[in-house]
Amino acid sequence: MLNNLRQVIEPNGAETRYDWNPTWTEQTVTDAEQVVSAWTYDLAGRLTAIQHPGLGVTGFGYDANDNRTSVERPIGSATFGYDYRDRVMDETWEGNAHADAAIHSIDRERDANGNLTRVR
């Protein structure tokens, strides 16, 4: 895959490296402290998992339109619902995945023209 970021060098000299496997489905990110995290992608190029030392694995799910529908983290999870235009209409965060709430929900309503009219 062309045009993928391979390296970032900050003004202070700190370097972050991005390495890919031959099928472009796995990426490792090595930060300036030499901490390596692994990013996994499906064949459609969607991020499916991040494994980070000390933080565990975060998984991602998608619908048929490539909308991210779920995030599963060791500290909690989130789900997302979309309308027919692929706009987020509702989201639910459980555990400590969002702020300090045990369960946190956001619902959105739109009028006939698609304008956002209510968030609760």
Short mmCIF file of C-alpha atoms in Angstrom, two decimals:
data_model
loop_
_atom_site.label_atom_id
_atom_site.label_comp_id
_atom_site.label_asym_id
_atom_site.label_seq_id
_atom_site.Cartn_x
_atom_site.Cartn_y
_atom_site.Cartn_z
CA MET A 1 0.00 0.00 0.00
CA LEU A 2 1.47 3.31 -1.03
CA ASN A 3 1.46 6.53 0.94
CA ASN A 4 1.33 4.94 4.38
CA LEU A 5 3.12 6.81 7.13
CA ARG A 6 6.37 5.06 8.08
CA GLN A 7 8.06 7.42 10.55
CA VAL A 8 7.51 10.61 12.52
CA ILE A 9 10.40 12.54 14.06
CA GLU A 10 9.36 15.25 16.49
CA PRO A 11 11.32 18.52 16.81
CA ASN A 12 12.82 17.15 20.05
CA GLY A 13 14.16 14.12 18.13
CA ALA A 14 11.61 11.62 19.48
CA GLU A 15 10.85 9.04 16.80
CA THR A 16 7.74 6.93 16.19
CA ARG A 17 7.98 4.11 13.64
CA TYR A 18 5.13 2.47 11.71
CA ASP A 19 5.85 -0.97 10.22
CA TRP A 20 3.49 -3.13 8.12
CA ASN A 21 3.37 -6.83 7.33
CA PRO A 22 3.42 -7.88 3.63
CA THR A 23 -0.40 -8.12 3.36
CA TRP A 24 -0.94 -4.70 4.98
CA THR A 25 -3.27 -6.25 7.58
CA GLU A 26 -1.00 -5.75 10.60
CA GLN A 27 0.87 -2.68 11.71
CA THR A 28 3.23 -2.20 14.61
CA VAL A 29 3.77 1.21 16.12
CA THR A 30 6.96 1.76 18.08
CA ASP A 31 7.01 4.96 20.09
CA ALA A 32 9.97 6.99 21.34
CA GLU A 33 10.16 4.88 24.53
CA GLN A 34 10.31 1.72 22.39
CA VAL A 35 6.82 0.63 23.46
CA VAL A 36 5.35 -1.47 20.66
CA SER A 37 1.62 -1.68 19.99
CA ALA A 38 0.05 -3.88 17.32
CA TRP A 39 -2.80 -2.71 15.08
CA THR A 40 -4.77 -5.30 13.09
CA TYR A 41 -6.92 -4.56 10.03
CA ASP A 42 -9.36 -6.68 8.04
CA LEU A 43 -9.10 -7.08 4.27
CA ALA A 44 -11.42 -4.08 3.82
CA GLY A 45 -8.84 -1.92 5.61
CA ARG A 46 -10.93 -1.47 8.77
CA LEU A 47 -9.15 -1.40 12.12
CA THR A 48 -10.26 -4.52 14.03
CA ALA A 49 -7.95 -4.58 17.05
CA ILE A 50 -5.25 -2.68 18.91
CA GLN A 51 -3.00 -4.49 21.35
CA HIS A 52 -1.03 -2.22 23.65
CA PRO A 53 1.25 -3.37 26.47
CA GLY A 54 -0.31 -2.60 29.82
CA LEU A 55 -3.67 -1.61 28.32
CA GLY A 56 -4.73 -4.92 26.78
CA VAL A 57 -6.66 -5.44 23.56
CA THR A 58 -9.29 -3.12 22.12
CA GLY A 59 -11.54 -4.67 19.46
CA PHE A 60 -13.74 -2.95 16.87
CA GLY A 61 -16.85 -4.16 15.01
CA TYR A 62 -18.48 -2.80 11.85
CA ASP A 63 -21.74 -3.05 9.93
CA ALA A 64 -22.18 -3.75 6.20
CA ASN A 65 -21.71 -0.02 5.44
CA ASP A 66 -18.33 0.08 7.23
CA ASN A 67 -19.73 2.05 10.17
CA ARG A 68 -18.00 1.26 13.45
CA THR A 69 -20.71 -0.39 15.57
CA SER A 70 -18.75 -1.52 18.61
CA VAL A 71 -15.64 -0.94 20.66
CA GLU A 72 -14.63 -3.55 23.23
CA ARG A 73 -12.01 -2.50 25.76
CA PRO A 74 -10.80 -4.20 28.95
CA ILE A 75 -12.36 -1.33 30.96
CA GLY A 76 -15.69 -1.25 29.12
CA SER A 77 -17.48 -1.28 25.81
CA ALA A 78 -19.43 0.94 23.46
CA THR A 79 -22.05 0.34 20.78
CA PHE A 80 -23.18 2.70 18.03
CA GLY A 81 -26.36 2.78 15.93
CA TYR A 82 -26.74 4.56 12.58
CA ASP A 83 -29.55 5.87 10.43
CA TYR A 84 -30.02 5.16 6.72
CA ARG A 85 -27.55 7.96 5.89
CA ASP A 86 -24.87 6.38 8.07
CA ARG A 87 -25.07 9.09 10.73
CA VAL A 88 -24.61 8.10 14.36
CA MET A 89 -28.03 8.14 16.00
CA ASP A 90 -27.32 6.48 19.32
CA GLU A 91 -24.37 5.33 21.33
CA THR A 92 -24.08 3.45 24.60
CA TRP A 93 -20.94 3.27 26.73
CA GLU A 94 -20.70 0.67 29.50
CA GLY A 95 -18.12 0.31 32.22
CA ASN A 96 -15.42 2.95 32.37
CA ALA A 97 -15.13 3.25 28.60
CA HIS A 98 -16.56 6.77 28.78
CA ALA A 99 -16.02 9.21 31.64
CA ASP A 100 -16.88 7.68 35.01
CA ALA A 101 -20.41 6.52 34.25
CA ALA A 102 -21.32 2.86 34.56
CA ILE A 103 -23.72 3.24 31.62
CA HIS A 104 -23.84 6.35 29.48
CA SER A 105 -26.23 6.67 26.53
CA ILE A 106 -26.64 9.36 23.90
CA ASP A 107 -29.63 9.41 21.53
CA ARG A 108 -30.03 11.77 18.59
CA GLU A 109 -33.20 12.79 16.77
CA ARG A 110 -33.44 14.41 13.33
CA ASP A 111 -36.25 16.15 11.48
CA ALA A 112 -37.48 15.20 7.99
CA ASN A 113 -34.69 17.31 6.43
CA GLY A 114 -32.00 15.47 8.37
CA ASN A 115 -31.27 18.33 10.76
CA LEU A 116 -30.25 17.34 14.24
CA THR A 117 -33.11 18.40 16.52
CA ARG A 118 -32.42 16.69 19.81
CA VAL A 119 -29.60 15.04 21.73
CA ARG A 120 -30.39 13.30 24.98
#
